[in-house]
C-alpha positions as a printed NumPy array, in Angstrom:
array([[113.868,   7.631,  75.55 ],
       [110.501,   8.14 ,  77.246],
       [109.971,  11.03 ,  79.673],
       [107.51 ,  10.567,  82.514],
       [105.294,  13.649,  82.363],
       [102.977,  13.915,  85.363],
       [ 99.948,  16.139,  85.945],
       [ 99.008,  16.066,  89.653],
       [ 95.497,  17.302,  88.874],
       [ 94.811,  14.026,  87.061],
       [ 94.281,  10.65 ,  88.66 ],
       [ 95.986,   7.48 ,  87.486],
       [ 94.353,   4.117,  88.035],
       [ 96.303,   0.941,  88.641],
       [ 94.82 ,  -2.54 ,  88.586],
       [ 96.081,  -4.614,  91.519],
       [ 96.798,  -7.764,  89.524],
       [ 95.9  , -11.073,  91.203],
       [ 98.804, -12.475,  93.215],
       [ 96.746, -15.563,  93.982],
       [ 93.072, -16.326,  93.476],
       [ 92.094, -13.85 ,  96.204],
       [ 93.698, -10.739,  97.692],
       [ 92.371,  -8.604, 100.582],
       [ 89.059, -10.542, 100.671],
       [ 89.795, -14.155, 101.655],
       [ 86.427, -15.582, 100.695],
       [ 86.239, -19.239,  99.672],
       [ 83.368, -18.383,  97.336],
       [ 85.522, -15.73 ,  95.645],
       [ 88.313, -18.293,  95.238],
       [ 85.894, -20.798,  93.698],
       [ 84.514, -18.231,  91.264],
       [ 87.882, -16.817,  90.204],
       [ 89.416, -18.122,  86.971],
       [ 92.312, -20.567,  87.072],
       [ 95.759, -18.937,  87.318],
       [ 96.784, -20.037,  83.833],
       [ 98.804, -18.311,  81.144],
       [ 95.742, -17.773,  78.945],
       [ 93.608, -16.319,  81.746],
       [ 96.291, -14.007,  83.146],
       [ 97.345, -12.714,  79.743],
       [ 93.72 , -12.008,  78.833],
       [ 93.24 , -10.263,  82.169],
       [ 96.153,  -7.914,  81.409],
       [ 94.733,  -7.199,  77.976],
       [ 91.285,  -6.57 ,  79.466],
       [ 92.745,  -4.037,  81.913],
       [ 94.345,  -2.252,  78.967],
       [ 91.072,  -2.223,  77.014],
       [ 89.123,  -0.819,  79.972],
       [ 91.62 ,   2.026,  80.376],
       [ 93.731,   1.23 ,  83.439],
       [ 97.084,   2.99 ,  83.432],
       [ 99.044,   0.183,  85.025],
       [ 99.1  ,  -3.28 ,  86.523],
       [100.599,  -3.731,  89.985],
       [102.086,  -7.135,  90.883],
       [102.727,  -7.737,  94.58 ],
       [105.003, -10.585,  95.647],
       [106.684, -12.364,  98.525],
       [108.771, -15.506,  98.793],
       [107.486, -17.535, 101.71 ],
       [104.918, -17.706, 104.48 ],
       [102.742, -19.752, 106.821],
       [100.188, -20.377, 104.089],
       [ 99.205, -24.051, 104.007],
       [ 95.462, -23.368, 104.417],
       [ 95.75 , -20.324, 102.158],
       [ 97.36 , -22.42 ,  99.431],
       [ 94.756, -25.17 ,  99.769],
       [ 91.882, -22.755,  99.102],
       [ 93.71 , -20.401,  96.703],
       [ 94.029, -17.323,  98.919],
       [ 97.09 , -15.3  ,  97.856],
       [ 98.086, -18.445,  95.989],
       [ 99.405, -19.474,  93.543],
       [101.577, -16.381,  93.225],
       [103.835, -16.182,  90.182],
       [107.211, -14.482,  90.612],
       [106.475, -10.824,  89.891],
       [109.281,  -9.861,  87.449],
       [108.748, -12.998,  85.367],
       [104.996, -12.445,  85.242],
       [105.675,  -8.794,  84.384],
       [107.641,  -9.779,  81.291],
       [104.79 , -12.015,  80.134],
       [102.281,  -9.19 ,  80.546],
       [104.52 ,  -6.582,  78.906],
       [105.069,  -8.926,  75.968],
       [101.33 ,  -9.38 ,  75.4  ],
       [100.133,  -5.777,  75.841],
       [100.993,  -2.578,  73.994],
       [100.422,   0.435,  76.23 ],
       [ 99.654,  -0.401,  79.859],
       [102.396,  -0.034,  82.464],
       [103.434,  -2.954,  84.674],
       [104.816,  -2.423,  88.193],
       [106.525,  -5.479,  89.637],
       [107.969,  -6.23 ,  93.044],
       [111.698,  -6.767,  93.544],
       [113.093,  -7.377,  97.025],
       [116.268,  -5.531,  97.96 ],
       [117.365,  -7.557, 100.992],
       [117.629, -10.843,  99.105],
       [119.112,  -9.591,  95.817],
       [122.224,  -7.765,  94.657],
       [121.929,  -4.295,  93.061],
       [123.284,  -5.546,  89.737],
       [120.521,  -8.197,  89.596],
       [117.748,  -5.62 ,  89.82 ],
       [119.55 ,  -3.067,  87.646],
       [119.95 ,  -5.566,  84.806],
       [116.502,  -7.143,  85.073],
       [114.763,  -3.785,  85.494],
       [116.605,  -2.26 ,  82.54 ],
       [115.592,  -5.251,  80.423],
       [111.926,  -4.988,  81.427],
       [111.806,  -1.246,  80.8  ],
       [113.714,  -1.218,  77.518],
       [111.855,  -4.243,  76.152],
       [108.505,  -2.6  ,  76.926],
       [109.605,   0.825,  75.619],
       [109.271,   2.472,  79.013],
       [106.308,   0.702,  80.616],
       [107.928,  -0.902,  83.676],
       [107.907,   0.227,  87.309],
       [109.621,  -1.15 ,  90.407],
       [107.783,  -1.802,  93.67 ],
       [110.718,  -1.595,  96.068],
       [110.27 ,  -4.087,  98.901],
       [112.752,  -4.911, 101.65 ],
       [111.034,  -8.108, 102.822],
       [109.718,  -8.553, 106.342],
       [109.79 , -12.268, 107.042],
       [112.356, -14.431, 108.818],
       [111.066, -17.285, 106.651],
       [112.109, -15.382, 103.535],
       [115.579, -14.769, 104.96 ],
       [115.903, -18.475, 105.794],
       [115.152, -19.414, 102.183],
       [118.277, -17.524, 101.153],
       [120.371, -18.872, 104.005],
       [120.535, -15.415, 105.554],
       [119.986, -14.08 , 109.043],
       [116.94 , -11.929, 109.687],
       [117.704,  -8.202, 109.362],
       [116.015,  -5.777, 111.762],
       [113.299,  -3.524, 110.29 ],
       [114.97 ,  -0.095, 110.177],
       [118.294,  -1.556, 109.088],
       [116.567,  -3.107, 106.065],
       [115.604,   0.385, 104.915],
       [119.161,   1.673, 105.415],
       [120.317,  -1.218, 103.233],
       [117.566,  -0.482, 100.695],
       [118.674,   3.156, 100.409],
       [122.215,   2.105,  99.511],
       [120.826,  -0.571,  97.178],
       [118.617,   1.863,  95.23 ],
       [121.357,   4.481,  94.981],
       [123.58 ,   1.887,  93.29 ],
       [120.806,   0.717,  90.947],
       [120.12 ,   4.302,  89.855],
       [123.814,   4.833,  89.133],
       [124.012,   1.595,  87.13 ],
       [121.008,   2.741,  85.11 ],
       [122.179,   6.28 ,  84.429],
       [125.989,   6.399,  84.423],
       [127.832,   5.322,  81.311],
       [131.249,   4.99 ,  82.932],
       [132.007,   2.147,  85.362],
       [131.095,   2.857,  88.964],
       [133.135,   1.929,  92.007],
       [131.152,   1.638,  95.238],
       [132.486,   0.363,  98.525],
       [129.419,   0.837, 100.704],
       [128.39 ,  -0.297, 104.137],
       [126.419,  -3.211, 102.669],
       [127.271,  -3.52 ,  98.965],
       [130.457,  -3.561,  96.897],
       [130.025,  -2.871,  93.188],
       [132.641,  -2.195,  90.516],
       [131.837,  -1.827,  86.812],
       [128.838,  -1.152,  84.618],
       [125.908,  -3.14 ,  83.274],
       [125.727,  -3.794,  79.564],
       [122.984,  -2.331,  77.395],
       [120.045,  -1.986,  77.28 ],
       [119.445,   0.795,  79.759],
       [115.927,   1.873,  80.867],
       [113.857,   3.8  ,  78.345],
       [112.141,   6.013,  80.957],
       [113.729,   9.265,  81.948],
       [115.106,  10.044,  84.427],
       [114.545,   6.416,  85.473],
       [111.707,   3.87 ,  85.756],
       [108.86 ,   4.589,  88.158],
       [109.712,   3.631,  91.749],
       [107.041,   2.916,  94.355],
       [107.071,   1.474,  97.864],
       [104.556,   0.616, 100.552],
       [106.429,   1.185, 103.804],
       [104.011,   2.494, 106.443],
       [106.56 ,   2.822, 109.242],
       [108.575,   6.021, 109.848],
       [111.623,   4.36 , 108.248],
       [109.55 ,   3.189, 105.274],
       [107.957,   6.602, 104.747],
       [111.356,   8.332, 104.939],
       [112.675,   5.894, 102.333],
       [109.739,   6.667, 100.016],
       [110.245,  10.413, 100.455],
       [113.904,  10.046,  99.473],
       [113.709,   7.62 ,  96.555],
       [110.191,   6.829,  95.314],
       [107.595,   8.436,  93.066],
       [104.582,   6.94 ,  94.858],
       [103.837,   5.682,  98.374],
       [101.326,   2.842,  98.351],
       [ 99.242,   2.845, 101.519],
       [ 96.596,   0.907, 103.418],
       [ 93.956,   3.43 , 104.481],
       [ 90.248,   2.685, 104.485],
       [ 88.879,   6.245, 104.809],
       [ 89.589,   9.638, 103.286],
       [ 90.637,  10.899, 106.708],
       [ 93.287,   8.175, 107.018],
       [ 94.53 ,   8.967, 103.501],
       [ 94.84 ,  12.627, 104.51 ],
       [ 96.884,  11.584, 107.534],
       [ 99.265,   9.732, 105.212],
       [ 99.355,  12.825, 102.969],
       [100.353,  15.021, 105.906],
       [103.135,  12.72 , 107.094],
       [104.454,  12.374, 103.562],
       [104.318,  16.14 , 102.887],
       [106.414,  16.817, 105.996],
       [109.043,  14.371, 104.754],
       [109.106,  15.512, 101.123],
       [109.482,  19.124, 102.241],
       [112.886,  18.045, 103.525],
       [113.85 ,  15.94 , 100.497],
       [112.438,  18.403,  97.93 ],
       [110.847,  15.593,  95.946],
       [107.322,  14.973,  94.632],
       [105.858,  11.708,  95.921],
       [102.233,  10.824,  95.239],
       [ 99.933,   8.986,  97.648],
       [ 98.583,   5.704,  96.286],
       [ 95.834,   4.004,  98.355],
       [ 94.679,   0.41 ,  97.932],
       [ 90.998,  -0.187,  97.183],
       [ 88.601,  -3.054,  96.534],
       [ 85.851,  -2.736,  93.928],
       [ 82.521,  -4.431,  93.28 ],
       [ 80.468,  -2.486,  90.721],
       [ 76.931,  -3.425,  89.684],
       [ 74.304,  -1.611,  87.631],
       [ 71.437,  -1.505,  90.148],
       [ 71.248,  -0.128,  93.674],
       [ 72.083,  -2.68 ,  96.353],
       [ 73.429,  -5.378,  94.031],
       [ 77.111,  -4.735,  94.771],
       [ 76.46 ,  -4.54 ,  98.517],
       [ 74.544,  -7.837,  98.394],
       [ 77.403,  -9.462,  96.489],
       [ 79.896,  -8.284,  99.093],
       [ 77.71 ,  -9.6  , 101.926],
       [ 77.565, -13.035, 100.253],
       [ 81.338, -13.149,  99.942],
       [ 81.768, -12.256, 103.603],
       [ 79.741, -15.33 , 104.567],
       [ 82.543, -17.618, 103.365],
       [ 85.594, -15.879, 104.848],
       [ 88.287, -18.463, 105.521],
       [ 89.363, -17.948, 109.142],
       [ 92.44 , -20.185, 109.053],
       [ 93.745, -18.706, 105.797],
       [ 93.177, -15.2  , 107.133],
       [ 95.133, -16.032, 110.291],
       [ 98.05 , -17.326, 108.221],
       [ 98.158, -14.305, 105.943],
       [ 97.782, -11.955, 108.907],
       [100.786, -13.656, 110.507],
       [102.833, -13.009, 107.344],
       [101.801,  -9.372, 107.066],
       [102.111,  -8.663, 110.784],
       [105.481, -10.37 , 110.955],
       [104.805, -13.405, 113.117],
       [102.236, -15.897, 114.304],
       [102.502, -14.286, 117.75 ],
       [101.514, -10.852, 116.371],
       [ 98.592, -12.425, 114.559],
       [ 97.457, -14.23 , 117.703],
       [ 97.682, -10.971, 119.622],
       [ 95.449,  -9.201, 117.087],
       [ 92.892, -12.018, 117.259],
       [ 92.995, -12.06 , 121.075],
       [ 92.446,  -8.31 , 121.233],
       [ 89.651,  -8.048, 118.672],
       [ 88.076, -11.481, 118.862],
       [ 88.087, -14.061, 116.065],
       [ 85.03 , -12.839, 114.157],
       [ 85.92 ,  -9.141, 114.275],
       [ 89.583,  -9.711, 113.415],
       [ 88.77 , -12.021, 110.517],
       [ 86.275,  -9.56 , 109.068],
       [ 88.643,  -6.625, 109.566],
       [ 91.7  ,  -8.289, 108.063],
       [ 90.208, -10.91 , 105.72 ],
       [ 87.153,  -8.966, 104.6  ],
       [ 89.042,  -6.136, 102.86 ],
       [ 88.427,  -3.94 , 105.891],
       [ 91.87 ,  -2.356, 105.661],
       [ 91.359,  -0.813, 102.194],
       [ 89.021,   1.708, 100.59 ],
       [ 85.815,  -0.027,  99.54 ],
       [ 84.381,   0.933,  96.16 ],
       [ 81.089,  -0.926,  96.335],
       [ 77.992,   0.268,  94.501],
       [ 76.725,   1.456,  91.122],
       [ 79.108,   3.121,  88.641],
       [ 77.801,   6.522,  89.72 ],
       [ 78.244,   5.775,  93.426],
       [ 81.756,   4.398,  92.978],
       [ 82.744,   7.348,  90.797],
       [ 81.485,   9.762,  93.472],
       [ 83.736,   8.087,  96.058],
       [ 86.762,   8.331,  93.786],
       [ 86.046,  11.963,  92.831],
       [ 85.779,  12.855,  96.506],
       [ 89.038,  11.034,  97.235],
       [ 90.851,  12.932,  94.495],
       [ 89.467,  16.331,  95.504],
       [ 89.995,  15.913,  99.251],
       [ 93.342,  14.098,  99.407],
       [ 96.719,  14.17 ,  97.65 ],
       [ 96.028,  10.849,  95.899],
       [ 97.734,  10.648,  92.498],
       [ 97.199,   6.951,  91.82 ],
       [ 94.53 ,   4.526,  93.047],
       [ 95.164,   0.781,  93.124],
       [ 91.961,  -1.158,  92.457],
       [ 91.514,  -4.827,  93.341],
       [ 88.532,  -6.899,  92.179],
       [ 87.71 ,  -9.827,  94.504],
       [ 85.772, -11.566,  91.696],
       [ 88.403, -10.883,  89.063],
       [ 87.784, -11.693,  85.414],
       [ 87.767,  -9.702,  82.167],
       [ 84.019,  -9.243,  82.637],
       [ 84.487,  -7.878,  86.153],
       [ 87.08 ,  -5.39 ,  84.911],
       [ 84.645,  -4.308,  82.194],
       [ 82.15 ,  -3.368,  84.93 ],
       [ 84.561,  -0.562,  85.882],
       [ 84.473,   1.075,  82.428],
       [ 81.37 ,   3.209,  83.211],
       [ 83.133,   4.455,  86.367],
       [ 85.976,   5.756,  84.189],
       [ 83.532,   7.644,  82.006],
       [ 82.164,   9.462,  85.061],
       [ 85.728,  10.296,  86.157],
       [ 86.457,  11.619,  82.687],
       [ 83.368,  13.838,  82.75 ],
       [ 84.483,  15.151,  86.156],
       [ 87.832,  16.15 ,  84.674],
       [ 90.011,  14.124,  87.048],
       [ 90.907,  11.274,  84.686],
       [ 91.675,  10.962,  81.006],
       [ 92.365,   7.874,  78.902],
       [ 96.024,   6.836,  78.99 ],
       [ 96.398,   7.305,  75.243],
       [ 95.548,  10.987,  75.657],
       [ 98.461,  11.285,  78.065],
       [100.852,   9.291,  75.878],
       [100.597,   6.377,  78.341],
       [102.456,   8.187,  81.11 ],
       [102.107,   7.087,  84.709]])
């Protein structure tokens, strides 16, 4: 068994693993310069993240979308099914954690309980679950299901997770006749290695999503592009966890370009912005915002150029652009001025070499006393 010891004074760093050739920054140049999404390249990328010192890999996922232009240019595409990719990465690394997405609305609790237990036991306690309800009518249609309203999906997810936790932890057969799920029996061994259970995270920004995270999750992943916005998430989450009496860390998304000399990273970012793919950004915005109509409304309100740069130019996440010292200063400030316990870092020009550019940042964080190598913490989250 592997306990999950946590020290809130320390910062964990997760690498937002590519779920497509580009994420957050839908630049055609970035897509051209990214490696092919092959077994060899993705496995080496996971190993590189482990060598650099990242605590975990985070694999986002969805099932469907309006992404013809995005697929053509490689934006958020191709995207391998997260739990299957997770097993490949766990099998080819030794210490780094892997957090993979499982949808609740389109699975049964026993599916996730069995697959999650397998991933965690096989990896000796290195697996985490990104709990996602799904938000797309297109996804529901793939499964021959009707679209479930937003808040109801979280009510369903709460019952779903409660059953999964019981299947993981109770040795005797369970008998559940819930509002949405009927489960009788027990799953066969193995059971998860982590105690009390594998790491659970979610990214629900709505009141229903935040309440779900406060009740069931260990981390709330959030889109916030300034410290002030992160603090606002902290405050909302603290009010909810005061009621649930649970500890839930804030986990912002970020995008990193690190270069040795002043101005080089900023110049690189400016070049990438010149080739933003407007049509791909519109498609992905429609998926994230829930419909083509919502996307059109955003574009009508902001204007095409502003909306594309805001949504497709990584404008919704923290930007870690600069020298190692400058990037480290931003992260140190974030840790000292917010309740951030984990930071998800995405590299628009991902490659083992690009990940290696982040190693000097980690040394500055170590000197500041807010981060330590995972091996010193026995590879805990």
